Tab-separated table of C-alpha atoms in Angstrom:
chain	number	residue	atom	x	y	z
A	180	UNK	CA	-0.036	-0.025	-0.073
A	181	UNK	CA	1.326	3.416	-0.860
A	182	UNK	CA	1.811	5.550	1.978
A	183	UNK	CA	0.105	9.012	1.795
A	184	UNK	CA	2.442	12.134	2.100
A	185	UNK	CA	2.347	13.849	5.394
A	186	UNK	CA	2.983	17.373	3.955
A	187	UNK	CA	1.098	19.780	1.705
A	188	UNK	CA	3.421	22.892	1.122
A	189	UNK	CA	0.831	25.345	-0.242
A	190	UNK	CA	-2.187	25.490	2.150
A	191	UNK	CA	-5.084	27.626	1.723
A	192	UNK	CA	-5.853	30.150	4.473
A	193	UNK	CA	-9.234	30.801	3.093
A	194	UNK	CA	-11.237	27.899	1.665
A	195	UNK	CA	-11.249	27.719	-2.150
A	196	UNK	CA	-15.136	27.290	-1.838
A	197	UNK	CA	-15.543	30.445	-0.045
A	198	UNK	CA	-13.236	32.409	-2.404
A	199	UNK	CA	-15.371	30.937	-5.353
A	200	UNK	CA	-18.266	32.713	-3.656
A	201	UNK	CA	-16.595	36.075	-3.962
A	202	UNK	CA	-15.748	35.898	-7.683
A	203	UNK	CA	-17.260	37.750	-10.649
A	204	UNK	CA	-16.812	38.030	-14.296
A	205	UNK	CA	-13.441	39.340	-15.246
A	206	UNK	CA	-12.723	41.322	-18.450
A	207	UNK	CA	-9.135	40.573	-18.612
A	208	UNK	CA	-10.073	36.747	-18.239
A	209	UNK	CA	-12.632	37.038	-20.968
A	210	UNK	CA	-15.468	36.805	-18.634
A	211	UNK	CA	-14.164	33.934	-16.450
A	212	UNK	CA	-14.939	34.051	-12.748
A	213	UNK	CA	-12.073	35.626	-11.028
A	214	UNK	CA	-11.218	37.495	-7.686
A	215	UNK	CA	-9.782	41.090	-7.747
A	216	UNK	CA	-6.917	41.324	-5.289
A	217	UNK	CA	-5.450	44.110	-3.318
A	218	UNK	CA	-2.042	43.546	-2.023
A	219	UNK	CA	-1.246	45.868	0.714
A	220	UNK	CA	2.517	45.352	0.343
A	221	UNK	CA	2.199	46.972	-3.087
A	222	UNK	CA	-0.949	49.003	-2.921
A	223	UNK	CA	-0.166	51.226	-5.884
A	224	UNK	CA	0.246	48.347	-8.422
A	225	UNK	CA	-2.486	47.732	-10.806
A	226	UNK	CA	-4.895	45.257	-9.155
A	227	UNK	CA	-4.813	41.795	-10.899
A	228	UNK	CA	-7.592	39.304	-11.348
A	229	UNK	CA	-6.901	35.627	-10.111
A	230	UNK	CA	-8.715	32.243	-10.019
A	231	UNK	CA	-9.602	31.295	-6.368
A	232	UNK	CA	-7.414	28.264	-6.490
A	233	UNK	CA	-4.143	30.585	-6.705
A	234	UNK	CA	-5.451	32.824	-3.766
A	235	UNK	CA	-5.009	32.977	-0.033
A	236	UNK	CA	-2.327	30.260	-0.001
A	237	UNK	CA	0.498	30.230	2.582
A	238	UNK	CA	3.690	28.158	2.230
A	239	UNK	CA	4.246	25.611	5.087
A	240	UNK	CA	1.825	27.115	7.402
A	241	UNK	CA	1.843	23.541	8.907
A	242	UNK	CA	4.735	21.393	8.240
A	243	UNK	CA	4.177	18.454	10.587
A	244	UNK	CA	1.390	16.301	9.267
A	245	UNK	CA	-0.287	19.026	7.258
A	246	UNK	CA	-2.290	16.299	5.429
A	247	UNK	CA	-3.898	15.171	8.495
A	248	UNK	CA	-4.910	18.788	9.353
A	249	UNK	CA	-6.148	19.212	5.742
A	250	UNK	CA	-8.422	16.209	6.324
A	251	UNK	CA	-9.834	17.766	9.431
A	252	UNK	CA	-10.435	21.081	7.837
A	253	UNK	CA	-12.019	19.193	4.910
A	254	UNK	CA	-14.680	17.544	7.064
A	255	UNK	CA	-15.691	20.874	8.349
A	256	UNK	CA	-15.584	22.540	4.923
A	257	UNK	CA	-17.795	19.760	3.438
A	258	UNK	CA	-20.518	20.045	6.248
A	259	UNK	CA	-20.427	23.836	5.711
A	260	UNK	CA	-20.598	23.316	1.860
A	261	UNK	CA	-23.918	21.530	2.196
A	262	UNK	CA	-25.275	24.496	4.244
A	263	UNK	CA	-24.099	26.986	1.859
A	264	UNK	CA	-25.924	25.115	-1.074
A	265	UNK	CA	-29.319	25.314	0.927
A	266	UNK	CA	-28.608	28.859	1.660
A	267	UNK	CA	-28.313	29.607	-2.108
A	268	UNK	CA	-31.338	27.805	-2.935
A	269	UNK	CA	-33.509	29.698	-0.286
A	270	UNK	CA	-34.134	26.550	1.975
A	271	UNK	CA	-34.294	26.884	5.716
A	272	UNK	CA	-31.073	26.021	7.334
A	273	UNK	CA	-31.208	23.270	10.084
A	274	UNK	CA	-29.470	23.285	13.295
A	275	UNK	CA	-26.859	21.077	11.850
A	276	UNK	CA	-26.329	23.584	9.061
A	277	UNK	CA	-25.825	26.418	11.515
A	278	UNK	CA	-23.305	24.379	13.640
A	279	UNK	CA	-21.426	23.734	10.373
A	280	UNK	CA	-21.271	27.361	9.720
A	281	UNK	CA	-20.134	28.126	13.205
A	282	UNK	CA	-17.305	25.487	12.895
A	283	UNK	CA	-16.370	27.140	9.440
A	284	UNK	CA	-15.878	30.519	11.123
A	285	UNK	CA	-13.876	29.022	13.947
A	286	UNK	CA	-11.618	27.032	11.377
A	287	UNK	CA	-10.838	30.242	9.537
A	288	UNK	CA	-10.204	32.307	12.674
A	289	UNK	CA	-7.536	29.563	13.629
A	290	UNK	CA	-6.264	28.871	10.127
A	291	UNK	CA	-4.519	32.153	9.325
A	292	UNK	CA	-0.964	33.531	9.445
A	293	UNK	CA	-1.484	35.322	12.646
A	294	UNK	CA	-1.913	31.914	14.388
A	295	UNK	CA	1.363	30.617	13.151
A	296	UNK	CA	3.166	34.022	13.916
A	297	UNK	CA	1.968	34.031	17.463
A	298	UNK	CA	2.811	30.488	18.087
A	299	UNK	CA	6.222	30.930	16.765
A	300	UNK	CA	6.854	34.018	18.720
A	301	UNK	CA	5.632	32.248	21.847
A	302	UNK	CA	7.779	29.366	21.204
A	303	UNK	CA	10.878	31.390	20.722
A	304	UNK	CA	10.380	33.417	23.747
A	305	UNK	CA	9.821	30.310	25.788
A	306	UNK	CA	13.050	28.796	24.364
A	307	UNK	CA	14.886	31.731	25.090
A	308	UNK	CA	13.738	31.782	28.735
A	309	UNK	CA	14.848	28.090	29.167
A	310	UNK	CA	18.238	28.721	27.566
A	311	UNK	CA	18.710	31.800	29.828
A	312	UNK	CA	18.077	29.552	32.782
A	313	UNK	CA	20.381	26.861	31.593
A	314	UNK	CA	23.164	29.264	30.851
A	315	UNK	CA	22.736	30.791	34.412
A	316	UNK	CA	23.093	27.169	35.840
A	317	UNK	CA	26.112	26.174	33.864
A	318	UNK	CA	27.747	29.582	34.584
A	319	UNK	CA	27.112	29.080	38.350
A	320	UNK	CA	26.829	25.926	40.496
A	321	UNK	CA	26.469	23.495	37.529
A	322	UNK	CA	29.805	24.696	35.815
A	323	UNK	CA	32.097	21.927	36.855
A	324	UNK	CA	29.741	19.048	36.051
A	325	UNK	CA	28.727	20.733	32.788
A	326	UNK	CA	32.257	21.064	31.557
A	327	UNK	CA	33.150	17.502	32.729
A	328	UNK	CA	30.068	16.289	30.631
A	329	UNK	CA	31.247	18.237	27.589
A	330	UNK	CA	34.867	16.802	28.015
A	331	UNK	CA	33.536	13.385	28.390
A	332	UNK	CA	31.025	13.495	25.279
A	333	UNK	CA	33.060	15.604	22.867
A	334	UNK	CA	36.744	15.217	24.119
A	335	UNK	CA	36.944	19.115	24.326
A	336	UNK	CA	37.799	21.452	26.868
A	337	UNK	CA	35.327	24.363	27.376
A	338	UNK	CA	37.228	27.702	27.075
A	339	UNK	CA	35.528	30.061	29.613
A	340	UNK	CA	32.102	31.814	29.274
A	341	UNK	CA	32.359	31.897	25.381
A	342	UNK	CA	32.784	28.089	25.377
A	343	UNK	CA	29.851	27.504	27.712
A	344	UNK	CA	27.574	29.772	25.691
A	345	UNK	CA	28.732	27.861	22.484
A	346	UNK	CA	27.860	24.371	24.010
A	347	UNK	CA	24.489	25.768	25.369
A	348	UNK	CA	23.751	26.987	21.912
A	349	UNK	CA	24.386	23.530	20.513
A	350	UNK	CA	22.176	21.906	23.188
A	351	UNK	CA	19.288	24.195	22.184
A	352	UNK	CA	19.892	23.339	18.495
A	353	UNK	CA	19.772	19.583	19.258
A	354	UNK	CA	16.612	20.017	21.331
A	355	UNK	CA	14.698	22.067	18.622
A	356	UNK	CA	15.793	19.448	16.073
A	357	UNK	CA	14.351	16.646	18.353
A	358	UNK	CA	11.042	18.503	19.172
A	359	UNK	CA	10.538	21.339	16.704
A	360	UNK	CA	7.872	24.128	16.804
A	361	UNK	CA	6.025	22.463	13.860
A	362	UNK	CA	5.236	19.412	15.946
A	363	UNK	CA	3.954	21.593	18.817
A	364	UNK	CA	1.887	23.838	16.596
A	365	UNK	CA	0.255	20.823	14.826
A	366	UNK	CA	-1.205	19.823	18.314
A	367	UNK	CA	-1.990	23.393	19.105
A	368	UNK	CA	-4.152	24.136	16.275
A	369	UNK	CA	-6.325	21.027	17.026
A	370	UNK	CA	-6.608	22.227	20.653
A	371	UNK	CA	-7.443	25.611	19.583
A	372	UNK	CA	-10.198	24.375	17.053
A	373	UNK	CA	-11.830	22.353	19.936
A	374	UNK	CA	-11.719	25.145	22.469
A	375	UNK	CA	-12.963	27.811	19.975
A	376	UNK	CA	-15.807	25.657	18.932
A	377	UNK	CA	-16.904	25.357	22.528
A	378	UNK	CA	-16.587	29.011	23.037
A	379	UNK	CA	-19.151	29.810	20.268
A	380	UNK	CA	-21.401	26.828	20.527
A	381	UNK	CA	-23.986	28.863	22.469
A	382	UNK	CA	-24.167	31.823	19.951
A	383	UNK	CA	-26.828	32.299	17.681
A	384	UNK	CA	-25.504	32.681	14.162
A	385	UNK	CA	-26.946	35.379	11.898
A	386	UNK	CA	-26.342	35.850	7.998
A	387	UNK	CA	-26.380	39.457	6.904
A	388	UNK	CA	-27.060	40.474	3.227
A	389	UNK	CA	-26.413	43.938	1.880
A	390	UNK	CA	-29.392	46.323	1.426
A	391	UNK	CA	-27.912	47.856	-1.754
A	392	UNK	CA	-27.742	45.425	-4.663
A	393	UNK	CA	-24.534	46.820	-5.732
A	394	UNK	CA	-22.757	46.263	-2.355
A	395	UNK	CA	-20.580	43.219	-1.767
A	396	UNK	CA	-18.579	41.842	0.964
A	397	UNK	CA	-14.811	41.262	0.516
A	398	UNK	CA	-12.674	38.470	2.149
A	399	UNK	CA	-8.941	38.097	2.761
A	400	UNK	CA	-6.062	35.824	3.687
A	401	UNK	CA	-7.437	36.170	7.234
A	402	UNK	CA	-10.965	35.800	6.486
A	403	UNK	CA	-12.456	35.471	9.941
A	404	UNK	CA	-11.997	38.052	12.742
A	405	UNK	CA	-13.269	39.172	15.928
A	406	UNK	CA	-14.494	42.670	16.962
A	407	UNK	CA	-15.204	44.184	20.498
A	408	UNK	CA	-16.286	47.425	21.845
A	409	UNK	CA	-13.734	49.860	23.191
A	410	UNK	CA	-15.467	51.438	26.233
A	411	UNK	CA	-18.208	53.778	25.376
A	412	UNK	CA	-16.864	54.589	21.894
A	413	UNK	CA	-18.521	53.419	18.784
A	414	UNK	CA	-15.194	52.197	17.613
A	415	UNK	CA	-14.250	48.415	17.585
A	416	UNK	CA	-11.385	46.744	18.475
A	417	UNK	CA	-10.167	43.906	16.017
A	418	UNK	CA	-8.528	40.549	17.006
A	419	UNK	CA	-9.518	39.837	20.547
A	420	UNK	CA	-9.753	36.074	21.558
A	421	UNK	CA	-12.812	34.575	20.351
A	422	UNK	CA	-14.134	33.828	23.736
A	423	UNK	CA	-13.694	37.485	24.812
A	424	UNK	CA	-15.042	39.074	21.600
A	425	UNK	CA	-18.358	40.955	21.001
A	426	UNK	CA	-18.798	39.068	17.737
A	427	UNK	CA	-16.909	36.634	15.381
A	428	UNK	CA	-17.396	37.682	11.758
A	429	UNK	CA	-16.607	35.768	8.473
A	430	UNK	CA	-17.853	36.644	4.949
A	431	UNK	CA	-19.200	33.508	3.544
A	432	UNK	CA	-19.785	34.986	0.007
A	433	UNK	CA	-20.071	38.439	-1.891
A	434	UNK	CA	-23.673	38.739	-0.673
A	435	UNK	CA	-23.537	36.795	2.575
A	436	UNK	CA	-21.671	37.576	5.876
A	437	UNK	CA	-21.794	35.275	8.898
A	438	UNK	CA	-22.093	36.810	12.517
A	439	UNK	CA	-21.625	34.851	15.825
A	440	UNK	CA	-22.649	37.162	18.624
A	441	UNK	CA	-24.814	37.227	21.825
A	442	UNK	CA	-25.811	40.709	20.895
A	443	UNK	CA	-28.417	41.467	18.185
A	444	UNK	CA	-27.360	42.399	14.780
A	445	UNK	CA	-29.524	43.493	11.623
A	446	UNK	CA	-30.255	40.974	8.992
A	447	UNK	CA	-29.886	43.578	6.358
A	448	UNK	CA	-26.650	45.543	6.209
A	449	UNK	CA	-27.034	49.164	5.265
A	450	UNK	CA	-24.383	50.685	2.845
A	451	UNK	CA	-22.481	52.327	5.811
A	452	UNK	CA	-22.390	48.860	7.707
A	453	UNK	CA	-21.120	47.089	4.597
A	454	UNK	CA	-18.392	49.641	4.224
A	455	UNK	CA	-17.468	49.352	7.977
A	456	UNK	CA	-17.440	45.487	7.843
A	457	UNK	CA	-15.033	45.541	4.672
A	458	UNK	CA	-12.820	47.976	6.451
A	459	UNK	CA	-12.526	45.819	9.454
A	460	UNK	CA	-11.854	42.876	6.967
A	461	UNK	CA	-9.056	45.069	5.368
A	462	UNK	CA	-7.483	46.028	8.686
A	463	UNK	CA	-7.571	42.337	9.906
A	464	UNK	CA	-6.178	40.926	6.450
A	465	UNK	CA	-2.717	39.511	6.811
A	466	UNK	CA	-1.595	41.123	3.476
A	467	UNK	CA	-4.283	40.543	0.816
A	468	UNK	CA	-7.856	41.340	0.292
A	469	UNK	CA	-10.025	39.728	-2.414
A	470	UNK	CA	-13.293	40.953	-3.975
A	471	UNK	CA	-15.635	40.705	-6.832
A	472	UNK	CA	-14.015	42.459	-9.810
A	473	UNK	CA	-15.013	46.025	-10.355
A	474	UNK	CA	-17.237	45.900	-7.193
A	475	UNK	CA	-18.204	49.150	-5.157
A	476	UNK	CA	-15.814	48.014	-2.440
A	477	UNK	CA	-12.866	49.213	-4.557
A	478	UNK	CA	-13.675	52.923	-4.062
A	479	UNK	CA	-12.552	52.419	-0.300
A	480	UNK	CA	-9.224	51.013	-1.155
A	481	UNK	CA	-7.283	54.108	-0.512
A	482	UNK	CA	-8.883	54.513	2.851
A	483	UNK	CA	-7.993	50.945	3.937
A	484	UNK	CA	-4.437	51.489	2.795
A	485	UNK	CA	-4.081	54.541	5.000
A	486	UNK	CA	-5.882	52.814	7.972
A	487	UNK	CA	-3.262	49.996	7.817
A	488	UNK	CA	-0.426	52.535	7.941
A	489	UNK	CA	-1.865	53.733	11.342
A	490	UNK	CA	-1.216	50.161	12.719
A	491	UNK	CA	2.439	50.857	12.514
A	492	UNK	CA	3.298	47.579	11.618
A	493	UNK	CA	5.183	46.789	8.264
A	494	UNK	CA	3.367	44.741	5.636
A	495	UNK	CA	4.538	41.176	5.764
A	496	UNK	CA	6.750	39.624	3.059
A	497	UNK	CA	6.163	35.877	3.398
A	498	UNK	CA	2.845	34.859	1.808
A	499	UNK	CA	4.234	33.173	-1.341
A	500	UNK	CA	1.111	33.054	-3.572
A	501	UNK	CA	-1.576	35.744	-4.480
């Protein structure tokens, strides 16, 4: 029996089926269904149109058993796909359908570049702390047994503080090779998925549609996001943990947006609310936003670009695909 591969290099951050639902006829592609992309790394470039398969992919988001994760994601996406078909035909959604859509939003909240970056940063910080503790020990009371162990294992004399730092660095490299961050993250994402599903299980989902027939929602390479109130201000804070947020939001199509919230939301989104939701999506995006070609949303791109500059964070380099 042929063994299945354990790794898929190019992994979609946003489901291809969701990207499909944001497409429209593209003149450059002779009427084929495409997405118009805004790349915040190069906002002044002419916006290109892409097929959904080429969009919102991230190279090596997971490197340990990424195929196993894709199978888990696939089960969620299949269940949600059945619910979306019923939504498109006007059928009433069942409790199973609503649960599948909740799971889809949770999946996208976890499966995004920010999760990997946060995990990597936390892992590196923990490793630095442990290394500092080990270094302090071998520079202090543990110096003699450490140097004796190095001499016995490598046949080398440890030459002062620099020598001890060198061998502690080597120990860290061996430890990271034996238990890399990728393995830890593979387990972390499954735990996050389970915990986040539990956090939103009691929330009543709602699907918003734009009031104006010309308005559409955009999606991005970090499609699901959370918002929270900032004191008494009407402004919203983006990116709180899903269990603490006022609402979890995910566009599930150009004309449909899913909201998970304990607070009431209107079922029909006014033009102002659509523009606000698209702005929040653009602010939360890792680097790229996708929308219907030639959509009304494009008028707000200059506003999005300036708003992202106010975050005082450089636009990332690493997403490898459109």
